[in-house]
């Protein structure tokens, strides 16, 4: 799953950025871009905050005992290269993008919650690009120790005036016995951004991993396929995504779950909508242990000219595995529109109501303020103001 890109046209060698002690000092345009990526610079209900700008970590703060947040370079130095975690789930030779991230690391975050510590407020992490022809390489690691709980909210965005940017992001997740990690990623890239996240994780016994992904804004070329390996019995993983592709966007995204231990459970739920762009929606569940269960659901909606290509895959290699999938792609049924019009809505209002329901993010269990902000963007999309 790699497409060759000429990376030499991007600048990966710019200087260091100055530290930002208070994110409220960012200009209003940048703060607005971050807000649309789920990042509130006020950090009122946040356990900690991290920000990486272009080629430098510029802000890092933990506000909860038992929560460690470091720039990845500092973590590598402090912990002798992080031999247990660094490049253990993602192969650095996977493709040209992982190689670029390995050879020229700019930064990224290391977030760890200690054994038994349960944190209810999310940790905000922001990966931000400002300028023209900027290439960014980051490597992120999240560790949830035994019996701990953590929610990481990552917002990825470019500034309003950014042009021709590239982001290569490596992310590795480790959820140990009885731990729970909720990882929410919201993208707000520029229309001409090249985006290549490469993510993978592992789970021990009785662990829980919940991954939410939201993309509502245009992006030229995005390709991502995060994978999670359930190596401990009774572990559970769930991926939920809402993806919109306006005209000019090419999005190749999906999720992969490997059920490697007994009584593991995995679920992938994807909602995709094209208003003129192309979406390749992948989903894979591999059942490799008895009594493992997995369900894959991918549904796509086409408004106007566009394309959705769904690729659901199930792979059962042992007896006693229970895997299922449900896939559907198409336009809004005319009878649904007529049903709502018969109750007083005009055609545009009926269409907007159906789209709003289709892109429902309630099931993600997001913080209420973030859910409201996302719903506001969906409403703008419906009114035609966001495209």
mmCIF file of C-alpha atoms in Angstrom:
data_model
loop_
_atom_site.group_PDB
_atom_site.id
_atom_site.type_symbol
_atom_site.label_atom_id
_atom_site.label_comp_id
_atom_site.label_asym_id
_atom_site.label_seq_id
_atom_site.Cartn_x
_atom_site.Cartn_y
_atom_site.Cartn_z
ATOM 1 C CA UNK A 1 0.000 0.000 0.000
ATOM 2 C CA UNK A 2 2.476 2.598 -1.171
ATOM 3 C CA UNK A 3 2.561 5.016 -4.068
ATOM 4 C CA UNK A 4 5.849 6.590 -5.112
ATOM 5 C CA UNK A 5 6.100 10.321 -4.423
ATOM 6 C CA UNK A 6 8.950 12.703 -5.207
ATOM 7 C CA UNK A 7 9.893 13.840 -1.697
ATOM 8 C CA UNK A 8 12.823 16.010 -2.800
ATOM 9 C CA UNK A 9 10.470 18.873 -3.658
ATOM 10 C CA UNK A 10 9.695 19.309 0.049
ATOM 11 C CA UNK A 11 11.937 21.045 2.561
ATOM 12 C CA UNK A 12 12.866 18.708 5.418
ATOM 13 C CA UNK A 13 15.870 20.730 6.597
ATOM 14 C CA UNK A 14 14.529 24.002 7.942
ATOM 15 C CA UNK A 15 15.686 25.438 11.258
ATOM 16 C CA UNK A 16 14.266 24.958 14.728
ATOM 17 C CA UNK A 17 11.096 26.706 15.842
ATOM 18 C CA UNK A 18 10.914 28.746 19.046
ATOM 19 C CA UNK A 19 9.218 27.274 22.094
ATOM 20 C CA UNK A 20 5.613 28.341 22.733
ATOM 21 C CA UNK A 21 4.985 28.477 26.476
ATOM 22 C CA UNK A 22 1.278 29.270 26.074
ATOM 23 C CA UNK A 23 -0.664 28.103 23.003
ATOM 24 C CA UNK A 24 -3.078 30.977 23.519
ATOM 25 C CA UNK A 25 -0.325 33.181 22.070
ATOM 26 C CA UNK A 26 -0.791 31.640 18.623
ATOM 27 C CA UNK A 27 -2.398 33.911 16.050
ATOM 28 C CA UNK A 28 -6.158 33.715 15.621
ATOM 29 C CA UNK A 29 -5.950 32.041 12.197
ATOM 30 C CA UNK A 30 -3.804 29.193 13.569
ATOM 31 C CA UNK A 31 -6.045 28.802 16.612
ATOM 32 C CA UNK A 32 -9.051 28.435 14.323
ATOM 33 C CA UNK A 33 -7.289 25.791 12.226
ATOM 34 C CA UNK A 34 -6.409 23.890 15.393
ATOM 35 C CA UNK A 35 -9.955 24.127 16.705
ATOM 36 C CA UNK A 36 -11.209 22.464 13.515
ATOM 37 C CA UNK A 37 -8.720 19.680 14.300
ATOM 38 C CA UNK A 38 -10.166 19.272 17.788
ATOM 39 C CA UNK A 39 -7.449 21.186 19.654
ATOM 40 C CA UNK A 40 -8.550 23.842 22.157
ATOM 41 C CA UNK A 41 -5.637 26.134 23.047
ATOM 42 C CA UNK A 42 -7.366 27.019 26.317
ATOM 43 C CA UNK A 43 -6.846 23.381 27.386
ATOM 44 C CA UNK A 44 -9.558 23.747 30.021
ATOM 45 C CA UNK A 45 -10.403 20.052 30.246
ATOM 46 C CA UNK A 46 -7.106 18.521 29.222
ATOM 47 C CA UNK A 47 -4.693 16.351 31.208
ATOM 48 C CA UNK A 48 -1.766 17.522 29.115
ATOM 49 C CA UNK A 49 -0.757 19.179 25.857
ATOM 50 C CA UNK A 50 1.881 18.608 23.200
ATOM 51 C CA UNK A 51 2.544 20.557 20.003
ATOM 52 C CA UNK A 52 4.969 19.913 17.167
ATOM 53 C CA UNK A 53 5.404 22.734 14.626
ATOM 54 C CA UNK A 54 7.131 22.000 11.304
ATOM 55 C CA UNK A 55 10.423 20.401 12.428
ATOM 56 C CA UNK A 56 10.369 21.054 16.183
ATOM 57 C CA UNK A 57 8.510 20.224 19.348
ATOM 58 C CA UNK A 58 7.417 23.627 20.661
ATOM 59 C CA UNK A 59 5.145 22.849 23.617
ATOM 60 C CA UNK A 60 4.972 19.975 26.104
ATOM 61 C CA UNK A 61 3.064 19.913 29.380
ATOM 62 C CA UNK A 62 1.615 17.236 31.656
ATOM 63 C CA UNK A 63 -1.007 18.236 34.205
ATOM 64 C CA UNK A 64 -1.700 14.856 35.788
ATOM 65 C CA UNK A 65 0.333 12.719 38.169
ATOM 66 C CA UNK A 66 1.392 9.474 36.549
ATOM 67 C CA UNK A 67 1.241 10.959 33.041
ATOM 68 C CA UNK A 68 4.502 11.407 31.167
ATOM 69 C CA UNK A 69 4.651 13.555 28.014
ATOM 70 C CA UNK A 70 7.974 14.081 26.248
ATOM 71 C CA UNK A 71 9.234 15.026 22.833
ATOM 72 C CA UNK A 72 10.288 11.737 21.249
ATOM 73 C CA UNK A 73 13.901 12.906 20.919
ATOM 74 C CA UNK A 74 14.034 13.655 24.647
ATOM 75 C CA UNK A 75 12.464 10.273 25.408
ATOM 76 C CA UNK A 76 14.988 8.439 23.224
ATOM 77 C CA UNK A 77 17.818 10.167 25.065
ATOM 78 C CA UNK A 78 16.306 9.654 28.533
ATOM 79 C CA UNK A 79 15.478 5.976 28.018
ATOM 80 C CA UNK A 80 18.497 4.817 25.996
ATOM 81 C CA UNK A 81 16.654 4.610 22.685
ATOM 82 C CA UNK A 82 13.364 3.182 24.012
ATOM 83 C CA UNK A 83 14.364 -0.369 22.984
ATOM 84 C CA UNK A 84 10.993 -1.844 24.020
ATOM 85 C CA UNK A 85 8.935 0.511 21.880
ATOM 86 C CA UNK A 86 10.829 2.423 19.179
ATOM 87 C CA UNK A 87 10.170 0.894 15.722
ATOM 88 C CA UNK A 88 8.856 -2.333 17.270
ATOM 89 C CA UNK A 89 5.408 -2.308 15.613
ATOM 90 C CA UNK A 90 6.137 -0.377 12.412
ATOM 91 C CA UNK A 91 8.843 -1.656 10.074
ATOM 92 C CA UNK A 92 11.178 1.262 9.224
ATOM 93 C CA UNK A 93 11.834 -0.344 5.835
ATOM 94 C CA UNK A 94 8.137 -0.658 4.978
ATOM 95 C CA UNK A 95 8.239 2.047 2.287
ATOM 96 C CA UNK A 96 9.892 5.313 1.292
ATOM 97 C CA UNK A 97 7.855 7.241 3.861
ATOM 98 C CA UNK A 98 8.893 5.145 6.864
ATOM 99 C CA UNK A 99 12.485 5.312 5.650
ATOM 100 C CA UNK A 100 12.260 9.096 5.425
ATOM 101 C CA UNK A 101 10.916 9.286 8.975
ATOM 102 C CA UNK A 102 13.708 7.054 10.247
ATOM 103 C CA UNK A 103 16.527 8.816 8.422
ATOM 104 C CA UNK A 104 15.482 12.372 9.251
ATOM 105 C CA UNK A 105 13.426 12.441 12.448
ATOM 106 C CA UNK A 106 12.119 15.885 13.376
ATOM 107 C CA UNK A 107 10.279 14.920 16.557
ATOM 108 C CA UNK A 108 6.923 13.673 17.748
ATOM 109 C CA UNK A 109 5.519 12.712 21.122
ATOM 110 C CA UNK A 110 6.117 10.037 23.738
ATOM 111 C CA UNK A 111 3.079 9.688 26.001
ATOM 112 C CA UNK A 112 2.975 7.177 28.829
ATOM 113 C CA UNK A 113 0.466 6.643 31.621
ATOM 114 C CA UNK A 114 1.798 4.705 34.574
ATOM 115 C CA UNK A 115 0.438 1.465 36.015
ATOM 116 C CA UNK A 116 -3.035 1.783 37.516
ATOM 117 C CA UNK A 117 -3.451 5.490 36.693
ATOM 118 C CA UNK A 118 -6.834 6.251 35.129
ATOM 119 C CA UNK A 119 -7.106 9.631 33.408
ATOM 120 C CA UNK A 120 -10.536 10.850 32.330
ATOM 121 C CA UNK A 121 -9.517 14.115 30.626
ATOM 122 C CA UNK A 122 -7.929 13.767 27.170
ATOM 123 C CA UNK A 123 -4.318 14.556 26.383
ATOM 124 C CA UNK A 124 -4.163 16.992 23.452
ATOM 125 C CA UNK A 125 -1.418 16.480 20.892
ATOM 126 C CA UNK A 126 -1.065 18.696 17.848
ATOM 127 C CA UNK A 127 1.025 18.111 14.736
ATOM 128 C CA UNK A 128 1.059 21.382 12.802
ATOM 129 C CA UNK A 129 2.646 22.598 9.562
ATOM 130 C CA UNK A 130 3.088 26.256 8.679
ATOM 131 C CA UNK A 131 4.634 27.561 5.442
ATOM 132 C CA UNK A 132 5.289 26.456 1.866
ATOM 133 C CA UNK A 133 6.896 23.229 0.634
ATOM 134 C CA UNK A 134 7.406 22.026 4.210
ATOM 135 C CA UNK A 135 8.006 18.315 4.775
ATOM 136 C CA UNK A 136 7.474 16.944 8.282
ATOM 137 C CA UNK A 137 8.685 13.634 9.767
ATOM 138 C CA UNK A 138 7.371 12.662 13.199
ATOM 139 C CA UNK A 139 7.388 9.502 15.303
ATOM 140 C CA UNK A 140 4.838 9.104 18.088
ATOM 141 C CA UNK A 141 4.656 6.454 20.810
ATOM 142 C CA UNK A 142 1.801 5.916 23.275
ATOM 143 C CA UNK A 143 2.214 3.484 26.180
ATOM 144 C CA UNK A 144 -0.604 2.497 28.527
ATOM 145 C CA UNK A 145 0.767 0.462 31.398
ATOM 146 C CA UNK A 146 -1.090 -2.304 33.237
ATOM 147 C CA UNK A 147 -4.546 -1.303 34.457
ATOM 148 C CA UNK A 148 -4.182 2.305 33.294
ATOM 149 C CA UNK A 149 -6.567 4.364 31.143
ATOM 150 C CA UNK A 150 -5.849 7.203 28.728
ATOM 151 C CA UNK A 151 -7.524 9.229 25.963
ATOM 152 C CA UNK A 152 -5.222 10.901 23.439
ATOM 153 C CA UNK A 153 -6.760 13.471 21.108
ATOM 154 C CA UNK A 154 -4.457 14.200 18.172
ATOM 155 C CA UNK A 155 -5.210 17.098 15.847
ATOM 156 C CA UNK A 156 -3.223 17.305 12.605
ATOM 157 C CA UNK A 157 -3.445 20.520 10.594
ATOM 158 C CA UNK A 158 -1.767 23.053 8.350
ATOM 159 C CA UNK A 159 -1.922 26.821 8.658
ATOM 160 C CA UNK A 160 -4.285 28.846 6.507
ATOM 161 C CA UNK A 161 -1.489 30.044 4.204
ATOM 162 C CA UNK A 162 0.387 26.733 3.897
ATOM 163 C CA UNK A 163 1.064 25.421 0.399
ATOM 164 C CA UNK A 164 2.416 22.106 -0.916
ATOM 165 C CA UNK A 165 3.113 20.388 2.402
ATOM 166 C CA UNK A 166 3.963 16.779 3.287
ATOM 167 C CA UNK A 167 3.482 14.896 6.548
ATOM 168 C CA UNK A 168 5.027 11.529 7.367
ATOM 169 C CA UNK A 169 3.799 10.339 10.755
ATOM 170 C CA UNK A 170 4.819 7.105 12.471
ATOM 171 C CA UNK A 171 2.635 6.106 15.438
ATOM 172 C CA UNK A 172 3.084 3.076 17.689
ATOM 173 C CA UNK A 173 0.636 2.048 20.422
ATOM 174 C CA UNK A 174 1.254 -0.309 23.341
ATOM 175 C CA UNK A 175 -1.663 -1.212 25.619
ATOM 176 C CA UNK A 176 -0.586 -3.518 28.410
ATOM 177 C CA UNK A 177 -2.628 -5.931 30.537
ATOM 178 C CA UNK A 178 -6.004 -4.506 31.537
ATOM 179 C CA UNK A 179 -5.188 -1.094 30.082
ATOM 180 C CA UNK A 180 -7.498 1.060 27.987
ATOM 181 C CA UNK A 181 -6.480 3.520 25.278
ATOM 182 C CA UNK A 182 -8.864 5.749 23.375
ATOM 183 C CA UNK A 183 -7.084 7.429 20.468
ATOM 184 C CA UNK A 184 -8.970 10.087 18.513
ATOM 185 C CA UNK A 185 -7.409 11.655 15.416
ATOM 186 C CA UNK A 186 -8.889 14.611 13.551
ATOM 187 C CA UNK A 187 -7.340 15.842 10.305
ATOM 188 C CA UNK A 188 -7.584 19.395 8.992
ATOM 189 C CA UNK A 189 -4.925 19.425 6.285
ATOM 190 C CA UNK A 190 -4.608 21.886 3.430
ATOM 191 C CA UNK A 191 -6.123 21.095 0.069
ATOM 192 C CA UNK A 192 -2.697 20.409 -1.472
ATOM 193 C CA UNK A 193 -1.223 18.359 1.377
ATOM 194 C CA UNK A 194 0.430 14.959 0.990
ATOM 195 C CA UNK A 195 -0.270 12.858 4.095
ATOM 196 C CA UNK A 196 1.294 9.478 4.899
ATOM 197 C CA UNK A 197 0.606 8.210 8.446
ATOM 198 C CA UNK A 198 1.987 4.765 9.254
ATOM 199 C CA UNK A 199 0.534 3.342 12.477
ATOM 200 C CA UNK A 200 0.502 0.032 14.341
ATOM 201 C CA UNK A 201 -0.047 -1.220 17.851
ATOM 202 C CA UNK A 202 -0.234 -4.233 20.141
ATOM 203 C CA UNK A 203 -2.485 -5.242 23.011
ATOM 204 C CA UNK A 204 -1.935 -7.532 25.954
ATOM 205 C CA UNK A 205 -4.497 -9.573 27.898
ATOM 206 C CA UNK A 206 -7.795 -7.832 28.790
ATOM 207 C CA UNK A 207 -6.697 -4.604 27.083
ATOM 208 C CA UNK A 208 -9.030 -2.234 25.213
ATOM 209 C CA UNK A 209 -8.150 -0.027 22.227
ATOM 210 C CA UNK A 210 -10.670 2.420 20.762
ATOM 211 C CA UNK A 211 -9.636 4.395 17.690
ATOM 212 C CA UNK A 212 -11.699 7.273 16.269
ATOM 213 C CA UNK A 213 -10.826 9.072 13.030
ATOM 214 C CA UNK A 214 -12.523 12.117 11.520
ATOM 215 C CA UNK A 215 -11.705 13.783 8.181
ATOM 216 C CA UNK A 216 -14.174 16.384 6.933
ATOM 217 C CA UNK A 217 -11.881 18.813 5.075
ATOM 218 C CA UNK A 218 -10.279 18.591 1.610
ATOM 219 C CA UNK A 219 -6.874 16.921 1.240
ATOM 220 C CA UNK A 220 -5.094 16.202 -2.034
ATOM 221 C CA UNK A 221 -3.538 12.838 -1.226
ATOM 222 C CA UNK A 222 -3.925 10.825 1.982
ATOM 223 C CA UNK A 223 -2.970 7.206 2.511
ATOM 224 C CA UNK A 224 -3.238 5.401 5.861
ATOM 225 C CA UNK A 225 -3.916 1.873 7.087
ATOM 226 C CA UNK A 226 -3.424 1.551 10.862
ATOM 227 C CA UNK A 227 -3.063 -1.975 12.224
ATOM 228 C CA UNK A 228 -3.602 -3.368 15.714
ATOM 229 C CA UNK A 229 -2.491 -6.808 16.943
ATOM 230 C CA UNK A 230 -4.539 -8.365 19.754
ATOM 231 C CA UNK A 231 -1.916 -10.626 21.303
ATOM 232 C CA UNK A 232 -3.546 -11.140 24.700
ATOM 233 C CA UNK A 233 -6.706 -13.103 25.465
ATOM 234 C CA UNK A 234 -9.934 -11.141 25.993
ATOM 235 C CA UNK A 235 -8.535 -7.967 24.441
ATOM 236 C CA UNK A 236 -10.874 -5.738 22.424
ATOM 237 C CA UNK A 237 -10.257 -3.277 19.561
ATOM 238 C CA UNK A 238 -12.679 -0.969 17.789
ATOM 239 C CA UNK A 239 -12.047 1.401 14.875
ATOM 240 C CA UNK A 240 -14.636 4.061 13.978
ATOM 241 C CA UNK A 241 -14.128 6.524 11.127
ATOM 242 C CA UNK A 242 -16.010 9.309 9.381
ATOM 243 C CA UNK A 243 -14.399 10.415 6.102
ATOM 244 C CA UNK A 244 -15.559 13.013 3.566
ATOM 245 C CA UNK A 245 -13.907 13.526 0.157
ATOM 246 C CA UNK A 246 -14.732 16.745 -1.721
ATOM 247 C CA UNK A 247 -13.739 17.202 -5.356
ATOM 248 C CA UNK A 248 -9.962 17.001 -5.747
ATOM 249 C CA UNK A 249 -9.413 14.778 -2.709
ATOM 250 C CA UNK A 250 -7.910 11.302 -3.023
ATOM 251 C CA UNK A 251 -8.199 9.271 0.172
ATOM 252 C CA UNK A 252 -6.916 5.725 0.595
ATOM 253 C CA UNK A 253 -7.719 4.727 4.166
ATOM 254 C CA UNK A 254 -8.743 1.761 6.249
ATOM 255 C CA UNK A 255 -8.047 -0.350 9.305
ATOM 256 C CA UNK A 256 -6.549 -3.754 10.059
ATOM 257 C CA UNK A 257 -7.226 -5.928 13.102
ATOM 258 C CA UNK A 258 -5.334 -9.142 13.870
ATOM 259 C CA UNK A 259 -7.089 -11.399 16.395
ATOM 260 C CA UNK A 260 -4.108 -13.423 17.590
ATOM 261 C CA UNK A 261 -5.402 -14.725 20.933
ATOM 262 C CA UNK A 262 -8.504 -16.566 22.207
ATOM 263 C CA UNK A 263 -11.650 -14.614 23.065
ATOM 264 C CA UNK A 264 -10.405 -11.458 21.364
ATOM 265 C CA UNK A 265 -12.902 -9.145 19.687
ATOM 266 C CA UNK A 266 -12.489 -6.616 16.914
ATOM 267 C CA UNK A 267 -14.824 -4.230 15.138
ATOM 268 C CA UNK A 268 -14.348 -1.795 12.266
ATOM 269 C CA UNK A 269 -17.098 0.724 11.463
ATOM 270 C CA UNK A 270 -16.464 3.139 8.579
ATOM 271 C CA UNK A 271 -18.680 5.873 7.147
ATOM 272 C CA UNK A 272 -17.485 7.482 3.918
ATOM 273 C CA UNK A 273 -19.032 10.269 1.861
ATOM 274 C CA UNK A 274 -17.856 11.665 -1.451
ATOM 275 C CA UNK A 275 -19.009 14.941 -2.938
ATOM 276 C CA UNK A 276 -16.651 14.619 -5.904
ATOM 277 C CA UNK A 277 -13.466 13.039 -4.590
ATOM 278 C CA UNK A 278 -12.157 9.480 -4.555
ATOM 279 C CA UNK A 279 -12.217 7.215 -1.500
ATOM 280 C CA UNK A 280 -10.622 3.789 -1.273
ATOM 281 C CA UNK A 281 -11.985 2.284 1.935
ATOM 282 C CA UNK A 282 -10.105 -0.769 3.207
ATOM 283 C CA UNK A 283 -10.946 -3.043 6.089
ATOM 284 C CA UNK A 284 -9.278 -6.252 7.199
ATOM 285 C CA UNK A 285 -9.918 -8.577 10.133
ATOM 286 C CA UNK A 286 -7.761 -11.653 10.582
ATOM 287 C CA UNK A 287 -8.992 -14.357 12.945
ATOM 288 C CA UNK A 288 -6.055 -16.481 14.047
ATOM 289 C CA UNK A 289 -7.198 -17.939 17.392
ATOM 290 C CA UNK A 290 -10.214 -20.007 18.506
ATOM 291 C CA UNK A 291 -13.264 -18.114 19.843
ATOM 292 C CA UNK A 292 -12.067 -14.831 18.339
ATOM 293 C CA UNK A 293 -14.841 -12.623 16.945
ATOM 294 C CA UNK A 294 -14.727 -9.772 14.458
ATOM 295 C CA UNK A 295 -17.174 -7.588 12.549
ATOM 296 C CA UNK A 296 -16.458 -5.209 9.688
ATOM 297 C CA UNK A 297 -18.963 -2.597 8.521
ATOM 298 C CA UNK A 298 -18.229 -0.128 5.730
ATOM 299 C CA UNK A 299 -20.904 2.111 4.272
ATOM 300 C CA UNK A 300 -20.417 4.767 1.618
ATOM 301 C CA UNK A 301 -22.622 7.562 0.325
ATOM 302 C CA UNK A 302 -22.143 9.266 -3.050
ATOM 303 C CA UNK A 303 -23.384 12.827 -3.578
ATOM 304 C CA UNK A 304 -22.767 14.146 -7.080
ATOM 305 C CA UNK A 305 -19.753 12.935 -9.033
ATOM 306 C CA UNK A 306 -17.237 10.885 -7.099
ATOM 307 C CA UNK A 307 -16.037 7.373 -6.393
ATOM 308 C CA UNK A 308 -15.987 5.046 -3.397
ATOM 309 C CA UNK A 309 -14.133 1.760 -3.719
ATOM 310 C CA UNK A 310 -14.741 -0.520 -0.716
ATOM 311 C CA UNK A 311 -12.403 -3.433 0.005
ATOM 312 C CA UNK A 312 -13.627 -5.479 2.995
ATOM 313 C CA UNK A 313 -11.524 -8.554 3.822
ATOM 314 C CA UNK A 314 -11.945 -11.358 6.334
ATOM 315 C CA UNK A 315 -9.276 -14.001 6.907
ATOM 316 C CA UNK A 316 -9.972 -16.958 9.208
ATOM 317 C CA UNK A 317 -7.117 -19.402 9.707
ATOM 318 C CA UNK A 318 -8.382 -21.610 12.563
ATOM 319 C CA UNK A 319 -11.582 -23.395 13.538
ATOM 320 C CA UNK A 320 -13.927 -21.587 15.927
ATOM 321 C CA UNK A 321 -13.430 -18.064 14.582
ATOM 322 C CA UNK A 322 -16.528 -15.907 14.034
ATOM 323 C CA UNK A 323 -16.023 -13.144 11.431
ATOM 324 C CA UNK A 324 -18.644 -11.113 9.561
ATOM 325 C CA UNK A 325 -18.861 -8.060 7.320
ATOM 326 C CA UNK A 326 -21.464 -5.683 5.974
ATOM 327 C CA UNK A 327 -20.745 -3.320 3.087
ATOM 328 C CA UNK A 328 -22.916 -0.907 1.118
ATOM 329 C CA UNK A 329 -22.116 1.952 -1.272
ATOM 330 C CA UNK A 330 -24.585 4.098 -3.180
ATOM 331 C CA UNK A 331 -26.594 7.275 -3.488
ATOM 332 C CA UNK A 332 -29.327 8.436 -1.128
ATOM 333 C CA UNK A 333 -32.480 6.457 -1.821
ATOM 334 C CA UNK A 334 -35.172 8.623 -3.396
ATOM 335 C CA UNK A 335 -37.812 7.156 -1.095
ATOM 336 C CA UNK A 336 -35.869 8.417 1.933
ATOM 337 C CA UNK A 337 -35.914 11.955 0.527
ATOM 338 C CA UNK A 338 -39.587 11.702 -0.372
ATOM 339 C CA UNK A 339 -40.400 10.428 3.118
ATOM 340 C CA UNK A 340 -38.873 13.524 4.716
ATOM 341 C CA UNK A 341 -40.340 15.884 2.118
ATOM 342 C CA UNK A 342 -43.783 14.485 2.922
ATOM 343 C CA UNK A 343 -43.172 15.711 6.467
ATOM 344 C CA UNK A 344 -42.498 19.307 5.461
ATOM 345 C CA UNK A 345 -38.825 19.440 4.457
ATOM 346 C CA UNK A 346 -37.693 20.630 1.049
ATOM 347 C CA UNK A 347 -35.303 18.443 -0.958
ATOM 348 C CA UNK A 348 -32.112 20.159 0.261
ATOM 349 C CA UNK A 349 -33.231 19.969 3.882
ATOM 350 C CA UNK A 350 -34.124 16.311 3.473
ATOM 351 C CA UNK A 351 -30.710 15.540 1.960
ATOM 352 C CA UNK A 352 -28.928 17.430 4.748
ATOM 353 C CA UNK A 353 -30.871 15.537 7.400
ATOM 354 C CA UNK A 354 -29.923 12.186 5.879
ATOM 355 C CA UNK A 355 -26.248 13.165 5.569
ATOM 356 C CA UNK A 356 -26.171 14.408 9.156
ATOM 357 C CA UNK A 357 -27.524 11.078 10.378
ATOM 358 C CA UNK A 358 -25.131 9.123 8.168
ATOM 359 C CA UNK A 359 -22.090 10.981 9.530
ATOM 360 C CA UNK A 360 -23.207 10.650 13.139
ATOM 361 C CA UNK A 361 -20.264 10.731 15.560
ATOM 362 C CA UNK A 362 -22.282 9.974 18.710
ATOM 363 C CA UNK A 363 -21.026 6.382 18.785
ATOM 364 C CA UNK A 364 -17.422 7.568 19.180
ATOM 365 C CA UNK A 365 -17.984 8.678 22.768
ATOM 366 C CA UNK A 366 -16.074 11.924 22.259
ATOM 367 C CA UNK A 367 -15.986 14.765 24.786
ATOM 368 C CA UNK A 368 -19.187 16.779 24.385
ATOM 369 C CA UNK A 369 -17.463 20.010 23.324
ATOM 370 C CA UNK A 370 -15.512 18.188 20.611
ATOM 371 C CA UNK A 371 -18.591 16.328 19.407
ATOM 372 C CA UNK A 372 -20.446 19.645 19.106
ATOM 373 C CA UNK A 373 -17.571 21.196 17.119
ATOM 374 C CA UNK A 374 -17.484 18.241 14.700
ATOM 375 C CA UNK A 375 -21.247 18.346 14.269
ATOM 376 C CA UNK A 376 -20.981 22.054 13.442
ATOM 377 C CA UNK A 377 -18.529 21.221 10.643
ATOM 378 C CA UNK A 378 -20.913 18.576 9.312
ATOM 379 C CA UNK A 379 -23.709 21.146 9.301
ATOM 380 C CA UNK A 380 -21.483 23.536 7.321
ATOM 381 C CA UNK A 381 -20.710 20.732 4.902
ATOM 382 C CA UNK A 382 -24.425 20.149 4.406
ATOM 383 C CA UNK A 383 -25.056 23.824 3.716
ATOM 384 C CA UNK A 384 -22.276 23.869 1.136
ATOM 385 C CA UNK A 385 -20.154 26.349 3.077
ATOM 386 C CA UNK A 386 -17.298 23.953 3.802
ATOM 387 C CA UNK A 387 -16.585 22.702 0.320
#
